[in-house]
Amino acid sequence: MASVAQTAVSTGHNIQPSDTPLGSPSETVKDVQSSAPSQQTQGTEKQHDGTEQLRQQTNSHPRHPKTKYRHIAAYHSKPRTSCLSRDAEFTPSFFGFRNLMVIVLIVMNLRLIVENFMKYGVLICIRCHDYRQQDVVLGGILFALIPCHLFVAYMIERVAAQQVKGEIGRRKREESEPENTQEQLAFRSAWRYTAFAHTVNACLCLLVTSYVVYYYVNHPGIGTLCEVHVIVVWLKICSFAFTNRDLRHAALHPMSTSPLPEIYQSCPYPQNITIGNLTYFWMAPTLVYQPVYPRTDRIRWSFVAKRVMEMGGLLVFIWLTSAQYAAPVLRNSLDKIATLDLTSIIERVMKLSTISLIIWLAGFFALFQSSLNALAEVLRFGDREFYTEWWNSPSVGTYWRTWNKPVYHFMRRHIFSPLIGRGWSPFAASVVVFTFSGILHELLVGIPTHNVIGVAFAGMVLQLPLIAATLPLEKMNGPTGKIIGNCVFWVSFCLVGQPLGALLYFFAWQAKYGSVSKVGV
């Protein structure tokens, strides 16, 4: 006991109660008291070991003594780097800079709004547009007649389905008799007639409507609605014909073809050739025909109401922005284009780029997020991936694969993949796809404006070198290449492509007809 007490006194530590941690001096005292005399020496050694351990712990974590010196703190005690340096230990957050950029964008656009109002006043005028009675009547007739070509396609497929049924029945009745050469030729001729009938029907659908819009519908807005409708229906007719052609072949040769998708088993050919099936495809938010689509369980009418309100609000916003901000910029650019003032044209393009980008983004949301989702909800259409994260595209090619999935699915299913299957290279197939897309874009823009000048077609074809240039950037290791590719996409598409195309078509319209608006600015 005396030795323990002396040790405690010599080390400067008080003897703690019994609940102190294991190895403390007080616990050693308890061990000494309860141990036999032969174990006192061993207990004393343990006491010294515990005391030494406690001394080491105390020395390794010294307490900072309070000092009266307030100006000697060592703030520079170790090497450190600036947080924006490349060798920093962690990447800092740029949340504040993001907020700053948003505030700057808002302030800059508010300044443009104030400047526009001070310079032009209010340009919004509902009654100032020339909606001729002829345009309204012809537009309504065309809009109603365009879906009739789908009914013609149904009749063609109905005849072909009857032929397939007859052929299957004949094979079941005459299993032992092989088909003679004359019957084979007659059957193949019927297939050619079916393909020819679909081709004539689809061509008449597109050509007649485009002809009437180009020569007899003066208002570009009404003409655009008709042209969009006819192109959509034309693509649906093509998909309907191509898909049923393969389904007919699969029905006649069940052992020699690849298995059909499992989802098709609930509606095998020719059970899909019905008016109801085709009507659903006509209304469905897709350009790719399938006998069966994934469906949802019920219709959420509150969801539909929200999407409809979004679409209505965005359409009003697009109209106001176009009339109040885009139209003056376009009109003020006419003399610059006429005199080929290159510097002024570049300035006009840059000024128009902000407005066109805002209008385009609003149109994208109104179409792909609001209207297509509302339509899909009403039809209980299950697959609603109308787009993916195209705004993060690391290359131009990724953008075209992600921003408009209905068109991408059509191009890949009915043009790109069949060409690849026939031995074409991916680049050659891509050339065909973008050439075909360029023709459709030229029809969509040039026909309603009565100026088929090839700008939209050239814009689509010129995407091919941009795709080839940004493809290596997408495959680079690290984020640098993807960031550069994304910047190339935004600059080429929104800073140069869209505003320049709008200027050229507006100039061509003004040079040919003048403005449809009665308001002079």
Short mmCIF file of C-alpha atoms in Angstrom, two decimals:
data_model
loop_
_atom_site.label_atom_id
_atom_site.label_comp_id
_atom_site.label_asym_id
_atom_site.label_seq_id
_atom_site.Cartn_x
_atom_site.Cartn_y
_atom_site.Cartn_z
CA MET A 1 0.00 0.00 0.00
CA ALA A 2 2.78 2.39 0.91
CA SER A 3 4.62 1.71 -2.31
CA VAL A 4 1.47 2.30 -4.32
CA ALA A 5 0.72 5.53 -2.52
CA GLN A 6 4.29 6.68 -2.94
CA THR A 7 4.12 5.88 -6.63
CA ALA A 8 0.92 7.84 -7.01
CA VAL A 9 2.38 10.80 -5.16
CA SER A 10 5.61 10.69 -7.13
CA THR A 11 3.79 10.66 -10.45
CA GLY A 12 1.49 13.49 -9.47
CA HIS A 13 -1.77 11.54 -10.05
CA ASN A 14 -4.62 11.11 -7.63
CA ILE A 15 -5.98 7.69 -6.83
CA GLN A 16 -9.34 7.48 -8.65
CA PRO A 17 -12.51 5.67 -7.53
CA SER A 18 -13.25 2.10 -8.57
CA ASP A 19 -15.06 3.09 -11.79
CA THR A 20 -11.91 4.43 -13.42
CA PRO A 21 -10.64 2.74 -16.58
CA LEU A 22 -8.65 -0.44 -16.53
CA GLY A 23 -4.96 0.13 -15.91
CA SER A 24 -5.38 3.22 -13.73
CA PRO A 25 -3.47 3.55 -10.41
CA SER A 26 -6.58 3.06 -8.28
CA GLU A 27 -7.34 -0.24 -9.98
CA THR A 28 -3.82 -1.33 -9.22
CA VAL A 29 -4.37 -0.46 -5.54
CA LYS A 30 -7.47 -2.66 -5.48
CA ASP A 31 -5.50 -5.50 -7.04
CA VAL A 32 -2.82 -5.15 -4.38
CA GLN A 33 -5.34 -5.16 -1.55
CA SER A 34 -7.12 -8.28 -2.80
CA SER A 35 -4.03 -10.24 -3.85
CA ALA A 36 -1.89 -12.59 -1.81
CA PRO A 37 1.51 -11.41 -0.49
CA SER A 38 3.21 -13.48 -3.17
CA GLN A 39 1.43 -11.38 -5.86
CA GLN A 40 2.31 -7.96 -4.42
CA THR A 41 5.53 -7.72 -6.41
CA GLN A 42 3.68 -8.61 -9.65
CA GLY A 43 0.96 -6.07 -8.84
CA THR A 44 3.58 -3.42 -8.22
CA GLU A 45 5.11 -4.12 -11.65
CA LYS A 46 1.69 -3.79 -13.26
CA GLN A 47 1.22 -0.51 -11.41
CA HIS A 48 4.47 0.83 -12.81
CA ASP A 49 3.49 -0.31 -16.32
CA GLY A 50 0.11 1.43 -16.07
CA THR A 51 1.71 4.58 -14.74
CA GLU A 52 4.21 4.62 -17.58
CA GLN A 53 1.43 4.14 -20.15
CA LEU A 54 -0.57 6.98 -18.62
CA ARG A 55 2.50 9.22 -18.70
CA GLN A 56 3.02 8.47 -22.40
CA GLN A 57 -0.60 9.25 -23.21
CA THR A 58 -0.37 12.51 -21.34
CA ASN A 59 2.78 13.51 -23.19
CA SER A 60 1.34 12.58 -26.61
CA HIS A 61 -1.76 14.77 -26.13
CA PRO A 62 -0.55 17.76 -24.16
CA ARG A 63 -3.05 20.29 -23.03
CA HIS A 64 -2.73 23.75 -24.48
CA PRO A 65 -2.05 25.88 -21.48
CA LYS A 66 -3.78 29.19 -21.25
CA THR A 67 -1.43 32.01 -22.05
CA LYS A 68 -1.57 35.75 -21.81
CA TYR A 69 0.04 36.11 -25.27
CA ARG A 70 -2.72 36.67 -27.82
CA HIS A 71 -0.63 37.42 -30.89
CA ILE A 72 1.56 34.37 -31.27
CA ALA A 73 -0.91 31.75 -32.67
CA ALA A 74 0.74 29.70 -35.45
CA TYR A 75 -1.84 29.96 -38.21
CA HIS A 76 0.70 28.88 -40.84
CA SER A 77 1.55 25.51 -39.36
CA LYS A 78 1.62 23.25 -42.46
CA PRO A 79 1.87 23.49 -46.28
CA ARG A 80 -1.49 24.10 -47.97
CA THR A 81 -2.67 24.90 -51.53
CA SER A 82 -5.24 27.31 -52.91
CA CYS A 83 -8.59 25.63 -53.46
CA LEU A 84 -8.66 26.58 -57.16
CA SER A 85 -5.23 25.10 -57.82
CA ARG A 86 -4.93 21.84 -59.72
CA ASP A 87 -3.02 20.21 -56.84
CA ALA A 88 -5.72 21.03 -54.27
CA GLU A 89 -6.81 18.16 -52.06
CA PHE A 90 -10.48 18.55 -52.97
CA THR A 91 -12.56 20.27 -55.66
CA PRO A 92 -14.44 23.28 -54.31
CA SER A 93 -18.13 23.84 -54.89
CA PHE A 94 -19.15 26.49 -57.41
CA PHE A 95 -22.67 26.88 -56.09
CA GLY A 96 -22.22 30.61 -55.57
CA PHE A 97 -20.88 31.17 -59.08
CA ARG A 98 -23.87 29.29 -60.49
CA ASN A 99 -26.19 31.60 -58.60
CA LEU A 100 -24.21 34.57 -59.89
CA MET A 101 -24.55 33.41 -63.50
CA VAL A 102 -28.30 32.97 -63.09
CA ILE A 103 -28.61 36.44 -61.59
CA VAL A 104 -26.50 37.95 -64.38
CA LEU A 105 -28.62 36.23 -67.04
CA ILE A 106 -31.81 37.48 -65.42
CA VAL A 107 -30.51 41.04 -65.13
CA MET A 108 -29.22 41.08 -68.72
CA ASN A 109 -32.51 39.81 -70.10
CA LEU A 110 -34.48 42.25 -67.97
CA ARG A 111 -32.37 45.03 -69.45
CA LEU A 112 -33.20 43.78 -72.95
CA ILE A 113 -36.89 43.69 -72.04
CA VAL A 114 -36.80 47.28 -70.80
CA GLU A 115 -34.82 48.38 -73.85
CA ASN A 116 -37.26 46.63 -76.19
CA PHE A 117 -40.25 48.25 -74.50
CA MET A 118 -38.67 51.72 -74.58
CA LYS A 119 -37.80 51.36 -78.26
CA TYR A 120 -40.86 49.63 -79.73
CA GLY A 121 -43.60 49.78 -77.13
CA VAL A 122 -46.11 46.91 -77.04
CA LEU A 123 -46.12 44.97 -80.31
CA ILE A 124 -48.63 42.31 -79.24
CA CYS A 125 -51.72 42.48 -81.43
CA ILE A 126 -54.13 39.59 -81.87
CA ARG A 127 -56.13 41.22 -84.69
CA CYS A 128 -53.11 42.34 -86.66
CA HIS A 129 -52.46 39.04 -88.44
CA ASP A 130 -53.86 38.26 -91.84
CA TYR A 131 -55.70 34.95 -91.47
CA ARG A 132 -57.30 34.74 -94.88
CA GLN A 133 -60.48 32.74 -95.18
CA GLN A 134 -58.95 30.67 -97.95
CA ASP A 135 -56.03 29.71 -95.72
CA VAL A 136 -58.29 28.69 -92.86
CA VAL A 137 -60.64 26.66 -95.07
CA LEU A 138 -57.90 24.89 -97.00
CA GLY A 139 -55.93 24.26 -93.84
CA GLY A 140 -58.96 22.70 -92.16
CA ILE A 141 -59.73 20.51 -95.17
CA LEU A 142 -56.14 19.31 -95.44
CA PHE A 143 -55.93 18.62 -91.72
CA ALA A 144 -59.06 16.47 -91.94
CA LEU A 145 -58.11 14.61 -95.12
CA ILE A 146 -54.54 13.71 -94.18
CA PRO A 147 -55.55 10.84 -91.81
CA CYS A 148 -57.63 9.31 -94.61
CA HIS A 149 -54.41 7.98 -96.09
CA LEU A 150 -54.02 5.87 -92.97
CA PHE A 151 -57.41 4.34 -93.74
CA VAL A 152 -56.20 3.60 -97.28
CA ALA A 153 -53.12 1.90 -95.80
CA TYR A 154 -55.46 -0.16 -93.62
CA MET A 155 -57.44 -1.29 -96.67
CA ILE A 156 -54.23 -2.29 -98.46
CA GLU A 157 -53.08 -4.32 -95.48
CA ARG A 158 -56.53 -5.83 -95.14
CA VAL A 159 -56.30 -7.24 -98.66
CA ALA A 160 -52.77 -8.49 -98.01
CA ALA A 161 -53.88 -10.13 -94.76
CA GLN A 162 -56.67 -11.97 -96.55
CA GLN A 163 -54.13 -13.30 -99.01
CA VAL A 164 -51.91 -14.49 -96.15
CA LYS A 165 -54.86 -16.22 -94.50
CA GLY A 166 -55.68 -17.96 -97.75
CA GLU A 167 -52.10 -19.08 -98.23
CA ILE A 168 -51.87 -20.47 -94.70
CA GLY A 169 -55.15 -22.33 -95.16
CA ARG A 170 -54.02 -23.76 -98.49
CA ARG A 171 -50.81 -25.04 -96.91
CA LYS A 172 -52.73 -26.74 -94.14
CA ARG A 173 -55.07 -28.44 -96.63
CA GLU A 174 -52.36 -29.45 -99.06
CA GLU A 175 -49.40 -30.30 -96.87
CA SER A 176 -48.17 -32.97 -99.24
CA GLU A 177 -48.46 -30.93 -102.43
CA PRO A 178 -45.64 -28.49 -103.08
CA GLU A 179 -46.46 -25.06 -104.43
CA ASN A 180 -45.99 -24.88 -108.20
CA THR A 181 -44.05 -22.15 -109.98
CA GLN A 182 -47.13 -20.31 -111.23
CA GLU A 183 -48.56 -20.02 -107.73
CA GLN A 184 -45.23 -18.75 -106.39
CA LEU A 185 -45.07 -16.07 -109.07
CA ALA A 186 -48.65 -15.01 -108.39
CA PHE A 187 -47.97 -14.75 -104.67
CA ARG A 188 -44.81 -12.68 -105.16
CA SER A 189 -46.62 -10.41 -107.60
CA ALA A 190 -49.28 -9.78 -104.98
CA TRP A 191 -46.56 -8.73 -102.54
CA ARG A 192 -45.14 -6.32 -105.10
CA TYR A 193 -48.59 -4.86 -105.70
CA THR A 194 -48.99 -4.35 -101.96
CA ALA A 195 -45.67 -2.52 -101.73
CA PHE A 196 -46.53 -0.42 -104.79
CA ALA A 197 -49.94 0.50 -103.37
CA HIS A 198 -48.38 1.60 -100.07
CA THR A 199 -45.79 3.67 -101.95
CA VAL A 200 -48.40 5.45 -104.07
CA ASN A 201 -50.60 6.12 -101.04
CA ALA A 202 -47.74 7.53 -98.96
CA CYS A 203 -46.42 9.69 -101.81
CA LEU A 204 -49.85 11.12 -102.56
CA CYS A 205 -50.31 11.91 -98.88
CA LEU A 206 -47.10 13.95 -98.75
CA LEU A 207 -47.02 15.45 -102.23
CA VAL A 208 -50.64 16.60 -102.49
CA THR A 209 -50.58 18.31 -99.11
CA SER A 210 -47.21 19.96 -99.79
CA TYR A 211 -48.41 21.17 -103.19
CA VAL A 212 -51.58 22.74 -101.78
CA VAL A 213 -49.71 24.38 -98.89
CA TYR A 214 -47.00 25.76 -101.13
CA TYR A 215 -49.28 27.27 -103.77
CA TYR A 216 -52.57 28.01 -102.02
CA VAL A 217 -52.00 28.48 -98.25
CA ASN A 218 -50.37 31.85 -97.75
CA HIS A 219 -50.13 32.03 -93.97
CA PRO A 220 -46.96 30.26 -92.78
CA GLY A 221 -48.44 29.30 -89.42
CA ILE A 222 -51.38 27.42 -90.94
CA GLY A 223 -49.10 25.90 -93.54
CA THR A 224 -46.68 24.71 -90.86
CA LEU A 225 -49.45 22.95 -88.93
CA CYS A 226 -50.57 21.13 -92.08
CA GLU A 227 -47.01 20.21 -93.06
CA VAL A 228 -46.15 18.88 -89.61
CA HIS A 229 -49.32 16.77 -89.61
CA VAL A 230 -48.70 15.31 -93.05
CA ILE A 231 -45.06 14.45 -92.32
CA VAL A 232 -46.06 12.69 -89.09
CA VAL A 233 -48.82 10.73 -90.84
CA TRP A 234 -46.50 9.92 -93.75
CA LEU A 235 -43.90 8.48 -91.39
CA LYS A 236 -46.60 6.47 -89.62
CA ILE A 237 -47.83 5.06 -92.94
CA CYS A 238 -44.29 4.00 -93.83
CA SER A 239 -43.77 2.34 -90.46
CA PHE A 240 -47.16 0.62 -90.68
CA ALA A 241 -46.31 -0.78 -94.12
CA PHE A 242 -42.75 -1.88 -93.27
CA THR A 243 -43.74 -3.54 -90.00
CA ASN A 244 -46.68 -5.46 -91.44
CA ARG A 245 -44.53 -6.59 -94.35
CA ASP A 246 -42.21 -8.33 -91.87
CA LEU A 247 -45.14 -9.66 -89.85
CA ARG A 248 -46.65 -11.19 -93.00
CA HIS A 249 -43.37 -12.86 -93.83
CA ALA A 250 -43.04 -14.18 -90.27
CA ALA A 251 -46.59 -15.58 -90.41
CA LEU A 252 -45.86 -17.41 -93.66
CA HIS A 253 -42.41 -18.64 -92.62
CA PRO A 254 -42.56 -19.23 -88.87
CA MET A 255 -39.58 -21.62 -88.85
CA SER A 256 -37.19 -19.60 -91.02
CA THR A 257 -37.35 -16.23 -89.34
CA SER A 258 -36.04 -14.79 -86.12
CA PRO A 259 -38.48 -14.93 -83.21
CA LEU A 260 -40.80 -11.98 -82.92
CA PRO A 261 -40.72 -9.79 -79.80
CA GLU A 262 -42.52 -11.36 -76.89
CA ILE A 263 -44.86 -8.40 -76.52
CA TYR A 264 -46.33 -9.16 -79.98
CA GLN A 265 -47.67 -12.53 -78.85
CA SER A 266 -50.80 -10.96 -77.39
CA CYS A 267 -51.81 -9.67 -80.85
CA PRO A 268 -50.36 -11.89 -83.61
CA TYR A 269 -50.68 -11.09 -87.29
CA PRO A 270 -53.25 -10.63 -88.84
CA GLN A 271 -55.28 -9.89 -85.70
CA ASN A 272 -53.61 -6.47 -85.54
CA ILE A 273 -55.14 -5.35 -88.86
CA THR A 274 -58.14 -3.55 -87.38
CA ILE A 275 -59.46 -0.01 -87.45
CA GLY A 276 -59.07 0.30 -83.69
CA ASN A 277 -55.45 -0.83 -83.75
CA LEU A 278 -54.56 1.60 -86.53
CA THR A 279 -56.45 4.48 -84.90
CA TYR A 280 -54.53 3.96 -81.68
CA PHE A 281 -51.27 4.07 -83.63
CA TRP A 282 -52.37 7.26 -85.38
CA MET A 283 -53.02 8.97 -82.05
CA ALA A 284 -50.12 7.42 -80.11
CA PRO A 285 -47.03 9.59 -79.42
CA THR A 286 -44.72 7.42 -81.51
CA LEU A 287 -43.69 7.05 -85.14
CA VAL A 288 -42.89 3.34 -84.89
CA TYR A 289 -45.75 0.90 -85.44
CA GLN A 290 -46.19 -2.09 -83.15
CA PRO A 291 -49.21 -4.36 -82.84
CA VAL A 292 -48.98 -3.93 -79.06
CA TYR A 293 -47.57 -1.18 -76.85
CA PRO A 294 -46.93 -1.14 -73.10
CA ARG A 295 -49.94 0.36 -71.35
CA THR A 296 -50.56 1.94 -67.97
CA ASP A 297 -53.36 0.86 -65.64
CA ARG A 298 -55.37 4.06 -65.47
CA ILE A 299 -55.59 7.68 -66.60
CA ARG A 300 -54.48 10.35 -64.14
CA TRP A 301 -56.62 13.30 -65.14
CA SER A 302 -54.85 15.64 -62.73
CA PHE A 303 -51.61 14.82 -64.54
CA VAL A 304 -53.29 15.56 -67.87
CA ALA A 305 -54.61 18.90 -66.59
CA LYS A 306 -51.15 19.97 -65.41
CA ARG A 307 -49.54 19.09 -68.72
CA VAL A 308 -52.26 20.89 -70.68
CA MET A 309 -51.84 24.04 -68.58
CA GLU A 310 -48.09 23.87 -69.09
CA MET A 311 -48.52 23.54 -72.82
CA GLY A 312 -51.00 26.42 -73.01
CA GLY A 313 -48.81 28.73 -70.96
CA LEU A 314 -45.70 27.91 -72.97
CA LEU A 315 -47.48 28.43 -76.29
CA VAL A 316 -48.62 31.87 -75.15
CA PHE A 317 -45.07 32.62 -73.98
CA ILE A 318 -43.64 31.56 -77.35
CA TRP A 319 -46.13 33.74 -79.20
CA LEU A 320 -45.43 36.79 -77.01
CA THR A 321 -41.67 36.34 -77.25
CA SER A 322 -41.77 35.89 -81.01
CA ALA A 323 -43.96 38.93 -81.62
CA GLN A 324 -42.34 41.28 -79.11
CA TYR A 325 -38.65 40.37 -79.37
CA ALA A 326 -37.84 38.10 -82.31
CA ALA A 327 -39.83 39.99 -84.96
CA PRO A 328 -38.08 43.38 -84.44
CA VAL A 329 -34.65 41.77 -84.57
CA LEU A 330 -35.54 39.96 -87.77
CA ARG A 331 -36.95 43.10 -89.41
CA ASN A 332 -33.93 45.16 -88.44
CA SER A 333 -31.69 42.55 -90.04
CA LEU A 334 -33.17 42.79 -93.54
CA ASP A 335 -31.10 45.74 -94.75
CA LYS A 336 -27.93 44.19 -93.31
CA ILE A 337 -28.52 40.97 -95.25
CA ALA A 338 -29.47 42.87 -98.41
CA THR A 339 -26.20 44.81 -98.35
CA LEU A 340 -24.17 41.79 -97.18
CA ASP A 341 -22.85 43.71 -94.19
CA LEU A 342 -21.01 40.77 -92.64
CA THR A 343 -20.19 42.43 -89.32
CA SER A 344 -23.77 43.55 -88.80
CA ILE A 345 -25.09 40.14 -89.83
CA ILE A 346 -22.89 38.48 -87.19
CA GLU A 347 -24.14 40.95 -84.59
CA ARG A 348 -27.76 40.25 -85.59
CA VAL A 349 -27.19 36.51 -85.39
CA MET A 350 -25.70 36.82 -81.92
CA LYS A 351 -28.56 39.03 -80.76
CA LEU A 352 -31.15 36.69 -82.19
CA SER A 353 -29.44 33.61 -80.72
CA THR A 354 -30.62 34.36 -77.18
CA ILE A 355 -34.23 34.86 -78.24
CA SER A 356 -34.28 31.83 -80.53
CA LEU A 357 -32.73 29.67 -77.81
CA ILE A 358 -35.39 30.68 -75.29
CA ILE A 359 -38.17 30.05 -77.81
CA TRP A 360 -36.67 26.71 -78.82
CA LEU A 361 -36.29 25.51 -75.22
CA ALA A 362 -39.86 26.55 -74.46
CA GLY A 363 -41.05 24.74 -77.58
CA PHE A 364 -39.10 21.63 -76.62
CA PHE A 365 -40.69 21.52 -73.18
CA ALA A 366 -44.16 22.26 -74.54
CA LEU A 367 -43.94 19.47 -77.13
CA PHE A 368 -41.92 16.65 -75.59
CA GLN A 369 -42.68 17.11 -71.92
CA SER A 370 -46.16 18.63 -71.82
CA SER A 371 -48.14 17.68 -74.92
CA LEU A 372 -46.71 14.21 -75.57
CA ASN A 373 -46.99 13.24 -71.90
CA ALA A 374 -50.58 14.49 -71.80
CA LEU A 375 -51.43 12.52 -74.94
CA ALA A 376 -49.67 9.43 -73.61
CA GLU A 377 -51.59 9.66 -70.34
CA VAL A 378 -54.95 9.89 -72.12
CA LEU A 379 -54.05 6.90 -74.33
CA ARG A 380 -52.41 5.05 -71.41
CA PHE A 381 -49.26 4.80 -73.51
CA GLY A 382 -46.61 3.37 -71.22
CA ASP A 383 -43.26 4.15 -72.86
CA ARG A 384 -42.75 7.88 -72.37
CA GLU A 385 -39.04 8.24 -72.97
CA PHE A 386 -39.50 10.94 -75.57
CA TYR A 387 -36.05 12.35 -74.83
CA THR A 388 -33.09 11.83 -72.54
CA GLU A 389 -30.42 14.20 -71.20
CA TRP A 390 -29.57 15.75 -74.56
CA TRP A 391 -28.38 18.99 -72.91
CA ASN A 392 -25.38 17.06 -71.53
CA SER A 393 -24.46 15.66 -74.94
CA PRO A 394 -20.67 15.22 -75.21
CA SER A 395 -20.92 15.20 -79.01
CA VAL A 396 -23.26 16.25 -81.79
CA GLY A 397 -24.07 12.62 -82.56
CA THR A 398 -25.21 12.00 -79.00
CA TYR A 399 -27.54 14.98 -79.25
CA TRP A 400 -29.29 13.60 -82.33
CA ARG A 401 -29.73 10.25 -80.59
CA THR A 402 -31.23 11.68 -77.42
CA TRP A 403 -33.25 14.83 -78.00
CA ASN A 404 -36.06 13.49 -80.25
CA LYS A 405 -36.47 9.80 -79.51
CA PRO A 406 -39.61 9.21 -81.66
CA VAL A 407 -37.81 10.37 -84.83
CA TYR A 408 -34.60 8.63 -83.78
CA HIS A 409 -36.46 5.34 -83.29
CA PHE A 410 -38.01 5.63 -86.77
CA MET A 411 -34.71 6.42 -88.46
CA ARG A 412 -32.87 3.64 -86.69
CA ARG A 413 -35.56 0.99 -87.15
CA HIS A 414 -36.60 1.62 -90.75
CA ILE A 415 -33.50 3.16 -92.39
CA PHE A 416 -30.25 2.73 -90.45
CA SER A 417 -30.62 -0.87 -89.22
CA PRO A 418 -31.91 -2.26 -92.56
CA LEU A 419 -28.98 -0.65 -94.38
CA ILE A 420 -26.52 -2.09 -91.86
CA GLY A 421 -28.17 -5.48 -92.35
CA ARG A 422 -27.58 -5.19 -96.09
CA GLY A 423 -23.86 -4.66 -95.56
CA TRP A 424 -23.64 -0.86 -95.56
CA SER A 425 -21.07 0.79 -93.34
CA PRO A 426 -22.33 2.84 -90.37
CA PHE A 427 -21.04 6.05 -91.97
CA ALA A 428 -22.80 5.38 -95.28
CA ALA A 429 -26.02 4.54 -93.44
CA SER A 430 -25.68 7.76 -91.43
CA VAL A 431 -25.28 9.74 -94.65
CA VAL A 432 -28.56 8.30 -95.93
CA VAL A 433 -30.31 9.02 -92.63
CA PHE A 434 -29.22 12.66 -92.48
CA THR A 435 -29.94 13.20 -96.17
CA PHE A 436 -33.45 11.86 -95.67
CA SER A 437 -33.85 13.97 -92.54
CA GLY A 438 -32.59 17.03 -94.40
CA ILE A 439 -35.26 16.58 -97.08
CA LEU A 440 -37.97 16.37 -94.43
CA HIS A 441 -36.63 19.46 -92.64
CA GLU A 442 -36.59 21.39 -95.91
CA LEU A 443 -40.18 20.40 -96.59
CA LEU A 444 -41.16 21.36 -93.05
CA VAL A 445 -39.64 24.84 -93.28
CA GLY A 446 -39.48 25.64 -96.98
CA ILE A 447 -43.01 24.61 -97.99
CA PRO A 448 -44.94 26.77 -95.44
CA THR A 449 -42.67 29.77 -96.12
CA HIS A 450 -42.87 29.20 -99.90
CA ASN A 451 -39.08 29.31 -100.10
CA VAL A 452 -37.38 25.99 -100.72
CA ILE A 453 -33.87 27.45 -100.60
CA GLY A 454 -32.03 24.44 -99.17
CA VAL A 455 -30.87 26.01 -95.90
CA ALA A 456 -32.59 23.44 -93.67
CA PHE A 457 -31.34 20.61 -95.88
CA ALA A 458 -27.77 21.93 -95.76
CA GLY A 459 -28.01 22.36 -92.00
CA MET A 460 -28.85 18.69 -91.55
CA VAL A 461 -26.25 17.37 -93.98
CA LEU A 462 -23.55 19.53 -92.39
CA GLN A 463 -24.20 17.73 -89.11
CA LEU A 464 -22.15 14.82 -90.45
CA PRO A 465 -18.74 16.57 -90.28
CA LEU A 466 -19.65 17.93 -86.85
CA ILE A 467 -20.50 14.42 -85.69
CA ALA A 468 -17.20 13.13 -87.04
CA ALA A 469 -15.29 15.99 -85.39
CA THR A 470 -16.86 15.58 -81.94
CA LEU A 471 -16.82 11.77 -81.84
CA PRO A 472 -13.15 11.60 -80.71
CA LEU A 473 -13.92 14.15 -77.99
CA GLU A 474 -16.66 11.90 -76.65
CA LYS A 475 -14.25 8.96 -76.43
CA MET A 476 -11.48 10.86 -74.64
CA ASN A 477 -10.60 9.83 -71.11
CA GLY A 478 -11.58 12.36 -68.52
CA PRO A 479 -14.15 15.15 -68.63
CA THR A 480 -12.19 17.59 -70.80
CA GLY A 481 -13.15 16.07 -74.14
CA LYS A 482 -16.80 15.78 -73.18
CA ILE A 483 -16.90 19.40 -72.03
CA ILE A 484 -15.39 20.58 -75.33
CA GLY A 485 -17.81 18.42 -77.30
CA ASN A 486 -20.76 19.81 -75.37
CA CYS A 487 -19.59 23.37 -76.04
CA VAL A 488 -19.22 22.61 -79.76
CA PHE A 489 -22.78 21.28 -79.80
CA TRP A 490 -24.25 24.36 -78.10
CA VAL A 491 -22.30 26.85 -80.21
CA SER A 492 -22.99 25.15 -83.54
CA PHE A 493 -26.64 24.51 -82.85
CA CYS A 494 -27.90 27.49 -80.86
CA LEU A 495 -25.43 30.30 -81.59
CA VAL A 496 -25.01 29.73 -85.32
CA GLY A 497 -27.45 27.19 -86.74
CA GLN A 498 -30.92 28.21 -85.61
CA PRO A 499 -30.64 32.03 -85.65
CA LEU A 500 -28.83 32.05 -89.00
CA GLY A 501 -31.45 29.77 -90.53
CA ALA A 502 -34.26 31.94 -89.15
CA LEU A 503 -32.65 35.07 -90.62
CA LEU A 504 -32.25 33.52 -94.06
CA TYR A 505 -35.79 32.16 -94.30
CA PHE A 506 -37.24 35.41 -92.96
CA PHE A 507 -35.26 37.39 -95.52
CA ALA A 508 -36.46 35.08 -98.30
CA TRP A 509 -40.07 35.48 -97.13
CA GLN A 510 -39.81 39.26 -96.93
CA ALA A 511 -38.16 39.45 -100.33
CA LYS A 512 -40.96 37.40 -101.88
CA TYR A 513 -44.12 38.40 -100.05
CA GLY A 514 -43.51 40.87 -97.24
CA SER A 515 -44.68 40.45 -93.67
CA VAL A 516 -47.98 38.77 -92.81
CA SER A 517 -48.38 41.32 -90.04
CA LYS A 518 -50.07 44.65 -90.67
CA VAL A 519 -48.03 46.38 -87.97
CA GLY A 520 -45.21 48.53 -89.27
CA VAL A 521 -42.18 48.89 -87.07
#
